PDB file of C-alpha atoms in Angstrom:
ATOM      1  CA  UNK A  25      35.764  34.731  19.177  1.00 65.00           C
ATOM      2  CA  UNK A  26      32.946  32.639  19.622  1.00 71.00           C
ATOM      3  CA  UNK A  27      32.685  31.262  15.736  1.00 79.00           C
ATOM      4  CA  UNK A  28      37.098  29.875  16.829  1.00 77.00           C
ATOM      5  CA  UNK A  29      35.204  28.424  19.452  1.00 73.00           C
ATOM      6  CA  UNK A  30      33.004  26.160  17.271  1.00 74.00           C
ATOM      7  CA  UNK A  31      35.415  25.445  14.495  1.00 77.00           C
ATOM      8  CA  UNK A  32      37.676  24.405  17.522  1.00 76.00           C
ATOM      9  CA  UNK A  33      35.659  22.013  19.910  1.00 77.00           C
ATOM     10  CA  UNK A  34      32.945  21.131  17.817  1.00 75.00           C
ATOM     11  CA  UNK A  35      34.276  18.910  16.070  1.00 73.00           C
ATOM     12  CA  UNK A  36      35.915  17.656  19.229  1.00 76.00           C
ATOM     13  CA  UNK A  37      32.681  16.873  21.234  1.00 77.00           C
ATOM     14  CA  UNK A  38      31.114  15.271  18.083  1.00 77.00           C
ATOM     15  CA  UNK A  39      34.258  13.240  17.572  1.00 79.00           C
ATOM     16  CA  UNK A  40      36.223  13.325  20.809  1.00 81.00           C
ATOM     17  CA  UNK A  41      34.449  10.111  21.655  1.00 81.00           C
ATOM     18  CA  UNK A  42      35.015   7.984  19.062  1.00 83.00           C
ATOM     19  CA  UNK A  43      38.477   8.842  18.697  1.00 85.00           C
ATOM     20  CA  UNK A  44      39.204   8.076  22.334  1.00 85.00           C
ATOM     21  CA  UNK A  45      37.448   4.362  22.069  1.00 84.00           C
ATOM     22  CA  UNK A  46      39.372   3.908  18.755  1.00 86.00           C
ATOM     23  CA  UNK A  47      42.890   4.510  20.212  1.00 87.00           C
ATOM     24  CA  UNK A  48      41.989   3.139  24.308  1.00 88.00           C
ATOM     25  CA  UNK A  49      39.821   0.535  22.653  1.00 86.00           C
ATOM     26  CA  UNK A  50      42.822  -0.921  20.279  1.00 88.00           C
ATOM     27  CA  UNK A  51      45.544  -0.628  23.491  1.00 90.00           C
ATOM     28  CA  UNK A  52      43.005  -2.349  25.610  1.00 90.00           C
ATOM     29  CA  UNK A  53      41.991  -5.049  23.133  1.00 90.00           C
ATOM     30  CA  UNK A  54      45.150  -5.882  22.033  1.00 91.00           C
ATOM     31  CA  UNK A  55      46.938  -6.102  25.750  1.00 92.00           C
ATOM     32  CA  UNK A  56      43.782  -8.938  26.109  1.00 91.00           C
ATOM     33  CA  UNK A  57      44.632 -10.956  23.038  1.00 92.00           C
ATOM     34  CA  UNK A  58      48.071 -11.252  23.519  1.00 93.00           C
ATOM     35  CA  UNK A  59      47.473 -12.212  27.618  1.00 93.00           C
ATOM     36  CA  UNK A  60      44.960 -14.935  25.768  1.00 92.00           C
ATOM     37  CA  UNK A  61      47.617 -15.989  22.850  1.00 92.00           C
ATOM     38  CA  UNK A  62      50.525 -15.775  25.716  1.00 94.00           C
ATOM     39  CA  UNK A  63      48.490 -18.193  28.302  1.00 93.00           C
ATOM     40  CA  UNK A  64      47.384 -20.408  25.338  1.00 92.00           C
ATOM     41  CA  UNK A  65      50.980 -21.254  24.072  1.00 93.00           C
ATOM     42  CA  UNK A  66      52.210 -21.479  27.937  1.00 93.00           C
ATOM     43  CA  UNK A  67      50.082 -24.134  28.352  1.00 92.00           C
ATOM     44  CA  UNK A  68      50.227 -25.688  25.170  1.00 92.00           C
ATOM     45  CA  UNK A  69      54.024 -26.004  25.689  1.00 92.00           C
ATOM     46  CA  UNK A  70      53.271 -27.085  29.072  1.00 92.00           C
ATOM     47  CA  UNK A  71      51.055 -29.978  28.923  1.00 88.00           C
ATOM     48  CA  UNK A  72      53.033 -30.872  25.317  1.00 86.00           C
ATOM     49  CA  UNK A  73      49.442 -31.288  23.513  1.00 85.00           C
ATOM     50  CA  UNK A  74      45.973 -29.671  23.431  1.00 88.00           C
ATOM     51  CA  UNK A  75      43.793 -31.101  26.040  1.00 90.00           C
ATOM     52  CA  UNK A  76      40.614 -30.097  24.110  1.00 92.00           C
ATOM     53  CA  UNK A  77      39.110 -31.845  21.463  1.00 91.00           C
ATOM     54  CA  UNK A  78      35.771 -32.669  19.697  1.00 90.00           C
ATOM     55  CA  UNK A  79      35.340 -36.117  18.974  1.00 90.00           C
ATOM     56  CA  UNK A  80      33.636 -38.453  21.407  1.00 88.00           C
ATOM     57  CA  UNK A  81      36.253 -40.266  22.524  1.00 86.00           C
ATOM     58  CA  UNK A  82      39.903 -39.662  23.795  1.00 85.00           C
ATOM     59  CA  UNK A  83      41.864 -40.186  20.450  1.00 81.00           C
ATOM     60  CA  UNK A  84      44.500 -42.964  22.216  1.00 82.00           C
ATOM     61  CA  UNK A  85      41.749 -45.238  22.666  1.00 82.00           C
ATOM     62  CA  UNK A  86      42.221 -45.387  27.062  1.00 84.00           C
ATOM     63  CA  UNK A  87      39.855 -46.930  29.208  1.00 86.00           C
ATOM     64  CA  UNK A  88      38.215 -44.265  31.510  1.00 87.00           C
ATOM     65  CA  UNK A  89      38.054 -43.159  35.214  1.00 87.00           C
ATOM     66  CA  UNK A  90      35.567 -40.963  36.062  1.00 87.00           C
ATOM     67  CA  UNK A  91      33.940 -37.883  33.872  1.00 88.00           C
ATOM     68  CA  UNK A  92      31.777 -34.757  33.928  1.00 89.00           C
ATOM     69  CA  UNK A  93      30.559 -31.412  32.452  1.00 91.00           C
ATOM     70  CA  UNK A  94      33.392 -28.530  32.057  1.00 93.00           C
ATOM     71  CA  UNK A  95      31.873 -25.106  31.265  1.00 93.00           C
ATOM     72  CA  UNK A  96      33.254 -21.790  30.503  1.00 93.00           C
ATOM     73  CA  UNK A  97      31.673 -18.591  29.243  1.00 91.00           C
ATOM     74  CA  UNK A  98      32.393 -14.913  27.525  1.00 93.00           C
ATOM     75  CA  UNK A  99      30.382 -12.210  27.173  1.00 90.00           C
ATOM     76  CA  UNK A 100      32.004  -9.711  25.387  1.00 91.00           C
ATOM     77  CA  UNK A 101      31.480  -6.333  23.615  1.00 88.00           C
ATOM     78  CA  UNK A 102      32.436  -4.302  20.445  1.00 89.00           C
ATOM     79  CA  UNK A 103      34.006  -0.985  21.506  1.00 87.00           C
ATOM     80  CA  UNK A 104      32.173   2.015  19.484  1.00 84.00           C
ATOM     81  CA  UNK A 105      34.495   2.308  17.242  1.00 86.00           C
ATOM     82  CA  UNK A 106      34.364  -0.765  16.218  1.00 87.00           C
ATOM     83  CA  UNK A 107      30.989  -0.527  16.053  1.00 84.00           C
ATOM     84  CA  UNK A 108      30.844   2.613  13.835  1.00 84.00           C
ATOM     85  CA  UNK A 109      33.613   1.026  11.664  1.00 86.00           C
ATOM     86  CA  UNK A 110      31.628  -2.025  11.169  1.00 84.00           C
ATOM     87  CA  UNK A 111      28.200   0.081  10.543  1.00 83.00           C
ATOM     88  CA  UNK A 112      29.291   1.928   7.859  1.00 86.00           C
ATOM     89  CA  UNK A 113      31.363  -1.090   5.913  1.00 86.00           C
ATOM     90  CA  UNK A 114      28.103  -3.048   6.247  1.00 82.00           C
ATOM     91  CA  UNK A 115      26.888  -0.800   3.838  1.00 87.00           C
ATOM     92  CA  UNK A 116      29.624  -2.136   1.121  1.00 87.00           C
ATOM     93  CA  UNK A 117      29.282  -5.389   2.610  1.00 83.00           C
ATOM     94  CA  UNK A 118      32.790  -7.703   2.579  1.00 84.00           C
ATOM     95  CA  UNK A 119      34.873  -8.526   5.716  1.00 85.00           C
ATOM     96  CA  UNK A 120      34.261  -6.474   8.603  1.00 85.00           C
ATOM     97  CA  UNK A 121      37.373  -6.563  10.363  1.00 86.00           C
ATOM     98  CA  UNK A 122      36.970  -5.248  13.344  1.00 87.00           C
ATOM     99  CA  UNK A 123      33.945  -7.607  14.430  1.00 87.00           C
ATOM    100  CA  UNK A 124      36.216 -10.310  13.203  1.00 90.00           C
ATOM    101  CA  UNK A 125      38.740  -9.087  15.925  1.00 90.00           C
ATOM    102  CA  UNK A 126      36.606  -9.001  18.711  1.00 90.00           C
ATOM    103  CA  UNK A 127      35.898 -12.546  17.828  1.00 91.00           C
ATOM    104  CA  UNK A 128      38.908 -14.349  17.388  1.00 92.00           C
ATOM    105  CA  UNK A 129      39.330 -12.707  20.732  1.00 92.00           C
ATOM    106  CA  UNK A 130      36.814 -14.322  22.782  1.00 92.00           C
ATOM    107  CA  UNK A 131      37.113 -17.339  20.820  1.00 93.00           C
ATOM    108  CA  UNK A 132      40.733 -17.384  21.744  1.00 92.00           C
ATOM    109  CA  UNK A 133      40.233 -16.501  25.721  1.00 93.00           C
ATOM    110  CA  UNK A 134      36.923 -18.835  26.024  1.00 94.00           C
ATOM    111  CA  UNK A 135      38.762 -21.649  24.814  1.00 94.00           C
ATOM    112  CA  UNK A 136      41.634 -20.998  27.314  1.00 94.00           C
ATOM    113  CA  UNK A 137      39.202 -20.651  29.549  1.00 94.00           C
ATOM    114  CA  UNK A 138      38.111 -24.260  29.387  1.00 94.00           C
ATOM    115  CA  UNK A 139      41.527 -25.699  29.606  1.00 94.00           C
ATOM    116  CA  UNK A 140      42.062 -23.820  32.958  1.00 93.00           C
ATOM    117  CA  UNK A 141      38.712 -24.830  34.069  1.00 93.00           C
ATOM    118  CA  UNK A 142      39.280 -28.580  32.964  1.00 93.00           C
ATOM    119  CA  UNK A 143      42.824 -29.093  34.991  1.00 93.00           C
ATOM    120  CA  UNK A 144      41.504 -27.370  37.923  1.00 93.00           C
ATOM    121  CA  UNK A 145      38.817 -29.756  38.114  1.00 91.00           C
ATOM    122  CA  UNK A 146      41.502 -32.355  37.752  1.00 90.00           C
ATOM    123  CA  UNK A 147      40.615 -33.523  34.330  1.00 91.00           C
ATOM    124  CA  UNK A 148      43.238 -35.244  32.256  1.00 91.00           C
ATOM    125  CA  UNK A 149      41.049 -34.289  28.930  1.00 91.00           C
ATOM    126  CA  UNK A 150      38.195 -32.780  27.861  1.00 93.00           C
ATOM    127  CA  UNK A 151      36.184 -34.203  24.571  1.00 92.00           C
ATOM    128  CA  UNK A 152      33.477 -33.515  22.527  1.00 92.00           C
ATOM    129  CA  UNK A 153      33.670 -30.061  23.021  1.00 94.00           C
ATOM    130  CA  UNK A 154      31.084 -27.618  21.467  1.00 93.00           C
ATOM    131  CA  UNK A 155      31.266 -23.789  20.921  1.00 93.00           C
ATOM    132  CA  UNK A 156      28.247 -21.808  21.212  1.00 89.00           C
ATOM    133  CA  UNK A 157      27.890 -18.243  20.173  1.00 89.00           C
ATOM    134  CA  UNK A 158      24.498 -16.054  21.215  1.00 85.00           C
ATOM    135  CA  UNK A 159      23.490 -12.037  20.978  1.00 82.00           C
ATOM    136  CA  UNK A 160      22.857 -10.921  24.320  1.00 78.00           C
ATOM    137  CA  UNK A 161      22.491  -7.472  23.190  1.00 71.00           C
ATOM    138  CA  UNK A 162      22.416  -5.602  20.042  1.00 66.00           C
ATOM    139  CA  UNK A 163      22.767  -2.576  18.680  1.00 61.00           C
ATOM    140  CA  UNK A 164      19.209  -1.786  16.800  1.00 60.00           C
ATOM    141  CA  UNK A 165      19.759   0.949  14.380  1.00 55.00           C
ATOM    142  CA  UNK A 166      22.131   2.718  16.375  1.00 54.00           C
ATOM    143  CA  UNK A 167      19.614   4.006  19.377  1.00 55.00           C
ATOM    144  CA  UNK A 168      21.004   1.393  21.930  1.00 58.00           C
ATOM    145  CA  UNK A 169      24.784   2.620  22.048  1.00 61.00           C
ATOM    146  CA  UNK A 170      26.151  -1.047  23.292  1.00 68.00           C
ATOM    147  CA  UNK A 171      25.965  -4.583  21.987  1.00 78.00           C
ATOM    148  CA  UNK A 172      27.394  -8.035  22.987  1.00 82.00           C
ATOM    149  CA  UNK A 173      27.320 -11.599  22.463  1.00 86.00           C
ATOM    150  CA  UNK A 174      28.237 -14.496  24.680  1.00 88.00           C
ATOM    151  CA  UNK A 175      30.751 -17.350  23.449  1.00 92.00           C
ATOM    152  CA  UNK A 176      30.004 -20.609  25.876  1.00 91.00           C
ATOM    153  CA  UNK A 177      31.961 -23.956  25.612  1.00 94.00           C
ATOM    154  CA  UNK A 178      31.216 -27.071  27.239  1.00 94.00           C
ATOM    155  CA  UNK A 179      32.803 -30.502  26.755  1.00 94.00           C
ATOM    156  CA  UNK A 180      32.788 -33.054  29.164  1.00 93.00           C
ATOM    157  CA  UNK A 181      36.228 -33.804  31.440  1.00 93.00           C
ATOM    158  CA  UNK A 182      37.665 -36.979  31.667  1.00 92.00           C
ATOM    159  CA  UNK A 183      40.222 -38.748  34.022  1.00 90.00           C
ATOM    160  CA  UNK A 184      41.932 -41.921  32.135  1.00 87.00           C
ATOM    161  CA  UNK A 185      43.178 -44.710  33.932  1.00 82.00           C
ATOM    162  CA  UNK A 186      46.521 -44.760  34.817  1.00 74.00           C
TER     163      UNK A 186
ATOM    164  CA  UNK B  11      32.526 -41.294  41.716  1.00 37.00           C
ATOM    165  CA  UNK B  12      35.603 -39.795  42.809  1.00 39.00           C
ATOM    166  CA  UNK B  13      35.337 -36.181  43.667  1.00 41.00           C
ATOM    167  CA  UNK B  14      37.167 -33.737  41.435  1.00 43.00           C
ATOM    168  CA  UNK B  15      39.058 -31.101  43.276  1.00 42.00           C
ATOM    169  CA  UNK B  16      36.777 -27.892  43.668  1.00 41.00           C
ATOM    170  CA  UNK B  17      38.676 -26.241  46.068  1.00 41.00           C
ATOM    171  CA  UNK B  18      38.317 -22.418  43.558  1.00 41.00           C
ATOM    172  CA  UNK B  19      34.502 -21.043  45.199  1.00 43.00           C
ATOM    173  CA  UNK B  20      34.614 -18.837  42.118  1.00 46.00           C
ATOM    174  CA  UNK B  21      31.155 -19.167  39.940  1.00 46.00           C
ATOM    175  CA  UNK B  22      33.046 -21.297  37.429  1.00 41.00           C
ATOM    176  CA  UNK B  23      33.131 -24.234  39.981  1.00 47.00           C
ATOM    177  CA  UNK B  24      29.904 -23.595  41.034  1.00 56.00           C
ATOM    178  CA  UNK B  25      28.442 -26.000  38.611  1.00 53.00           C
ATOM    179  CA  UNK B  26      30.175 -28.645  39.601  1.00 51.00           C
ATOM    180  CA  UNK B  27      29.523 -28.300  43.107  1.00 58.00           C
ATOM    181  CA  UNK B  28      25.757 -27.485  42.552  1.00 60.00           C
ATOM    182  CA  UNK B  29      26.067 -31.391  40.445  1.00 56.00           C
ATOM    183  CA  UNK B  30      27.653 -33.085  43.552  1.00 56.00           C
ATOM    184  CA  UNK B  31      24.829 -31.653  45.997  1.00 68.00           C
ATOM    185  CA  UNK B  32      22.224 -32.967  43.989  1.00 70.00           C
ATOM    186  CA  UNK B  33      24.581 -36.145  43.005  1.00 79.00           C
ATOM    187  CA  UNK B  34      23.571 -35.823  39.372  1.00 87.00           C
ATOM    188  CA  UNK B  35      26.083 -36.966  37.140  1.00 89.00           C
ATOM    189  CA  UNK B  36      26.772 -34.778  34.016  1.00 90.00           C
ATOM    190  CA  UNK B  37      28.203 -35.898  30.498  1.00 90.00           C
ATOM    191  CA  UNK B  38      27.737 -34.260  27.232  1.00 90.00           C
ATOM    192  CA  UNK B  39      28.591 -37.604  24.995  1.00 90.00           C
ATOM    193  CA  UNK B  40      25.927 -40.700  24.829  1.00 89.00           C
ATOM    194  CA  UNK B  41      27.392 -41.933  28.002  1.00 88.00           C
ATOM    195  CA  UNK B  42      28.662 -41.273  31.330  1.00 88.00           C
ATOM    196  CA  UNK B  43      32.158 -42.622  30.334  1.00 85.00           C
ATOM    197  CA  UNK B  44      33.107 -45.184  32.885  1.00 82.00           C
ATOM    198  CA  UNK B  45      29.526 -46.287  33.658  1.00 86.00           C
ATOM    199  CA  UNK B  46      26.826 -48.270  32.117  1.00 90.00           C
ATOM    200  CA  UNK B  47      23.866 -47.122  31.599  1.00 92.00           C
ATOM    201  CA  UNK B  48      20.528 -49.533  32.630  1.00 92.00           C
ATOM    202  CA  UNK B  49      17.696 -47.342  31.897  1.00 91.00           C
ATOM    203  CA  UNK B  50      16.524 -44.648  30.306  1.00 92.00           C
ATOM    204  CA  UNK B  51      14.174 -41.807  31.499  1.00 92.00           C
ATOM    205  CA  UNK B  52      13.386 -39.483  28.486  1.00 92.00           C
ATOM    206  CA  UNK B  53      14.268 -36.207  27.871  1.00 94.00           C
ATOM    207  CA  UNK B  54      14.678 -33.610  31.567  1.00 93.00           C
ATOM    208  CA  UNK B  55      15.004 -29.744  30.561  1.00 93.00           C
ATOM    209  CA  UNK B  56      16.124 -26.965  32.586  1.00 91.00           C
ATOM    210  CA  UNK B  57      15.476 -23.072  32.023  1.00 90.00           C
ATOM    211  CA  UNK B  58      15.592 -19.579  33.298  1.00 90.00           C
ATOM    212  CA  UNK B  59      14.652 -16.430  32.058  1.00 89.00           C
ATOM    213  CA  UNK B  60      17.266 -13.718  33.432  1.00 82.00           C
ATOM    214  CA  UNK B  61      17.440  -9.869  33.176  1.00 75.00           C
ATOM    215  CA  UNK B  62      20.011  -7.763  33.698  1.00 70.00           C
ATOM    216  CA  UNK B  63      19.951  -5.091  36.498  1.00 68.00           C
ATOM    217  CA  UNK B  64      19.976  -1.209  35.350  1.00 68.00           C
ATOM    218  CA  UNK B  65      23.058  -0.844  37.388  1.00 70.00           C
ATOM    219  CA  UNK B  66      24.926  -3.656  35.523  1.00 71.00           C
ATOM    220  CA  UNK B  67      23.623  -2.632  31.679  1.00 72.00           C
ATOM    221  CA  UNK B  68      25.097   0.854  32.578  1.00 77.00           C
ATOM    222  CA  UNK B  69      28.175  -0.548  33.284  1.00 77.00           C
ATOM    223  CA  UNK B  70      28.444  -2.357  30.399  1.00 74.00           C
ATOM    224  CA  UNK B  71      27.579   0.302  28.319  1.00 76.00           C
ATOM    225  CA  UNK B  72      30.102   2.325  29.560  1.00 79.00           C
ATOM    226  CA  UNK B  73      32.395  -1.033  29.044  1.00 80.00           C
ATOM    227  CA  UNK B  74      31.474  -0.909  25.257  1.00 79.00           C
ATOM    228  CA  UNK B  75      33.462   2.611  25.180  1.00 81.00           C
ATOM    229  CA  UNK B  76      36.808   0.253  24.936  1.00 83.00           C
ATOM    230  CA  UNK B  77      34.810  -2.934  24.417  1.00 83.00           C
ATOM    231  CA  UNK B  78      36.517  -6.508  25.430  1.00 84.00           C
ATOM    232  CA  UNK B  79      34.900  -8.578  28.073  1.00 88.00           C
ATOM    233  CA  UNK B  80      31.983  -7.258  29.721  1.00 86.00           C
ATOM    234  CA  UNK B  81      32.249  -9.503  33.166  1.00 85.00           C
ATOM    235  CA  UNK B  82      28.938  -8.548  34.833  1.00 83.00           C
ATOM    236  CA  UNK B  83      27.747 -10.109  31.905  1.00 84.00           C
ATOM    237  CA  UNK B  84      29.543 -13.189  32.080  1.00 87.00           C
ATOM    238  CA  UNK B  85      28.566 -13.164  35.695  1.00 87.00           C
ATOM    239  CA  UNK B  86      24.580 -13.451  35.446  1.00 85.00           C
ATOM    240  CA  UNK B  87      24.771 -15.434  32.188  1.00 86.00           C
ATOM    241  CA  UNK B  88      26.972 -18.184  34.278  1.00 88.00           C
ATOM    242  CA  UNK B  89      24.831 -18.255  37.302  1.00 87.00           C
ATOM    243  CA  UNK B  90      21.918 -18.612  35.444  1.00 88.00           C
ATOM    244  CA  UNK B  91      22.984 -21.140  33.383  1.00 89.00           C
ATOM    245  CA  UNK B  92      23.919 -22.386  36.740  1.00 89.00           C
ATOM    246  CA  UNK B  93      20.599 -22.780  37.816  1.00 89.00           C
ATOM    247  CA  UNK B  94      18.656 -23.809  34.472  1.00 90.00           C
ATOM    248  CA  UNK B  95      21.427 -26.919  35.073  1.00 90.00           C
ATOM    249  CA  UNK B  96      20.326 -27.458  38.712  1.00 89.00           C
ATOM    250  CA  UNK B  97      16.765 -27.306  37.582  1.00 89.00           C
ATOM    251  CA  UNK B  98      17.545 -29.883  34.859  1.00 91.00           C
ATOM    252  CA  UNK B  99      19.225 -32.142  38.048  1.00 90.00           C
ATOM    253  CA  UNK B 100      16.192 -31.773  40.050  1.00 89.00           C
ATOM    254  CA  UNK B 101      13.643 -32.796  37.578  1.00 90.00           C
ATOM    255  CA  UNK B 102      16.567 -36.170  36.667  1.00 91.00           C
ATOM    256  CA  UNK B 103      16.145 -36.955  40.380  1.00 89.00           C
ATOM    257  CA  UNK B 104      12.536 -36.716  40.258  1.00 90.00           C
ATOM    258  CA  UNK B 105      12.215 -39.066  37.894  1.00 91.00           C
ATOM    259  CA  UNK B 106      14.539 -41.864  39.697  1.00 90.00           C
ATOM    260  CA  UNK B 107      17.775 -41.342  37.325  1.00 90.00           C
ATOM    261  CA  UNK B 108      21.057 -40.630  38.969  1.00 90.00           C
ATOM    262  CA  UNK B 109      23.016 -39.038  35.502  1.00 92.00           C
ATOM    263  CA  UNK B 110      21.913 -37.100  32.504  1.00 93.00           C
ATOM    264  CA  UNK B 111      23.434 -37.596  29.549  1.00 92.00           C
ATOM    265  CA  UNK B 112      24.035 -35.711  25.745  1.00 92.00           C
ATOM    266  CA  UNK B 113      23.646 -32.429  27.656  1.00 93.00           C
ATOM    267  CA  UNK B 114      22.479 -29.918  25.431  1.00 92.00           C
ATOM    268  CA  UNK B 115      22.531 -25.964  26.031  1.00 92.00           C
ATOM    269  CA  UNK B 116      20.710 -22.895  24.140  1.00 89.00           C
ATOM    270  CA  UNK B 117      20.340 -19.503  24.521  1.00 86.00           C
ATOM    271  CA  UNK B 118      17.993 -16.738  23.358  1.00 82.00           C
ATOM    272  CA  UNK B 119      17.317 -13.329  23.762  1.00 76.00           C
ATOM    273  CA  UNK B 120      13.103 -13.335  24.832  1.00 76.00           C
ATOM    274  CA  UNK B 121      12.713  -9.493  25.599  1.00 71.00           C
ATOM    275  CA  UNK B 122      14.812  -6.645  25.175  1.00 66.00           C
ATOM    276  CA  UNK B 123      17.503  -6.788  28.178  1.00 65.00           C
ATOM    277  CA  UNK B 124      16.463 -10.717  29.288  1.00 76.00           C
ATOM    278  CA  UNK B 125      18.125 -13.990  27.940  1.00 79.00           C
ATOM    279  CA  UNK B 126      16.261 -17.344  28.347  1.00 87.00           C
ATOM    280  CA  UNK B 127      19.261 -20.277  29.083  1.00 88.00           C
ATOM    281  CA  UNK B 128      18.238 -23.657  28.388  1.00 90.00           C
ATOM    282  CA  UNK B 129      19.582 -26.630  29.509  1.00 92.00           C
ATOM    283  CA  UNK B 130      18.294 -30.362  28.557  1.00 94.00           C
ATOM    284  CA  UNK B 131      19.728 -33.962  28.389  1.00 94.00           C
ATOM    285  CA  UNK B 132      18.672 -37.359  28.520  1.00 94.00           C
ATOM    286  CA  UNK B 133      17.488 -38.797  32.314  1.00 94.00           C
ATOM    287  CA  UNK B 134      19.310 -42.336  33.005  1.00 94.00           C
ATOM    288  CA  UNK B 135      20.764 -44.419  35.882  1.00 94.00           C
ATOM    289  CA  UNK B 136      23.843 -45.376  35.510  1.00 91.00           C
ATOM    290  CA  UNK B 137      25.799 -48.192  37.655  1.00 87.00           C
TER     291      UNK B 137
END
């Protein structure tokens, strides 16, 4: 009786875990990218161009209004899956999917982020714009069961002359 | 300067409306577009060493189950870069300049669980 009882759930309490942040952590993640991808091509077809860009000046040269610093920040986390996934394929080396996932992801929403921030500030544009990525957190040899990193953008808003 | 709207009192405004306390113009390009700039100050820098609560890090560690955005994160790392920047104002205005331009921004992890944000520019007055 008791040895069914360790072939059973054993492997269950070892594993349980990581199975349930594989499959909650992909639904989860994956609702959040496409809310980021939906907003971002809302109001890209919105506003009929990106208001972002990185050069130092508006690119249709306009004389200028008034200006000042947009900011907008992510801190975001692998899930322990991904974590484990990525640990063990950094053994091979090669592309490590799923940090490249949680990424793109933040990349994605902090960018969106900024365009929100910019037009509620009442900003016609935002230029020069420059991504920033930082650990906050890591996961050292597996003791510390979380890790995260911040993704920060700042550009500086601008309000053309009409 | 005409006022932006700032009606949100969430902490992404906050920065702005920290700026327009202290009347510190902010531009991250070699000028405050729209101005001129008469002098020049030097270098003003801004920092703060932060560390998270216990209450928060278990939080986020639970967050890391499913992983995405961890927003007490976001939270502290934004008000403190909040605060490095009004720092940064307060030493501009010290010095006589009214704008600080070429704003600059780094972070780095000092100690296990604290992040030191930096903030610096260049100190000028601007008509």
């Amino acid at each position: 009786m008791e040895s069914i009882f360790f072939i059973l759930f054993y492997p269950l309490v070892i594993f349980g875990p990581i199975i349930f942040s594989w499959v909650a952590g992909n639904m989860y993640q994956n609702g959040k990218l496409k809310s980021a991808e939906d907003r971002t091509n809302t109001f890209l077809n919105h506003h009929k161009k990106d208001i972002v860009s990185n050069l130092k000046n508006p690119f249709p040269e306009t004389t200028i209004q008034t200006s000042g610093l947009v900011i907008a920040n992510i801190s975001i986390g692998p899930s322990w899956w991904q974590m484990t996934a990525g640990g063990i394929k950094s053994i091979f080396g090669g592309k490590l999917g799923t940090y490249e996932r949680v990424m793109h992801l933040g990349r994605m929403e902090v960018m969106q982020r900024l365009r929100e921030e910019a037009i509620r500030q009442g900003w016609d544009e935002v230029i020069n714009v420059r991504l920033d990525t930082a650990t906050v957190k890591s996961n050292q040899n597996g003791k510390n069961k979380s890790s995260a990193f911040e993704i920060f953008a700042y550009g500086t808003g601008i309000k053309k002359n009409q | 300067m005409q006022a932006p709207s700032n009606q949100g009192d969430s902490n992404q405004t906050q920065s702005t409306v920290v700026a327009q306390q202290v009347g510190v113009m902010l531009s991250n390009v070699e000028t405050i577009p729209g101005k001129t700039i008469v002098q020049s100050l030097g270098v003003v820098t801004g920092s703060t060493v932060r560390a998270k609560n216990i209450g928060k890090d278990f939080l986020a560690g639970l967050k890391n189950i499913v992983g995405g955005e961890l927003t007490g994160y976001t939270e502290l790392l934004q008000e403190s870069r909040n605060e490095a920047m009004g720092r940064m104002m307060q030493e501009c205005l010290s010095r006589g300049g009214n704008a600080v331009v070429n704003v600059r921004f780094a972070t780095s992890a000092v100690a296990g669980g604290a992040a030191e944000l930096f903030a610096y520019g260049t100190a000028v007055v601007v008509q």
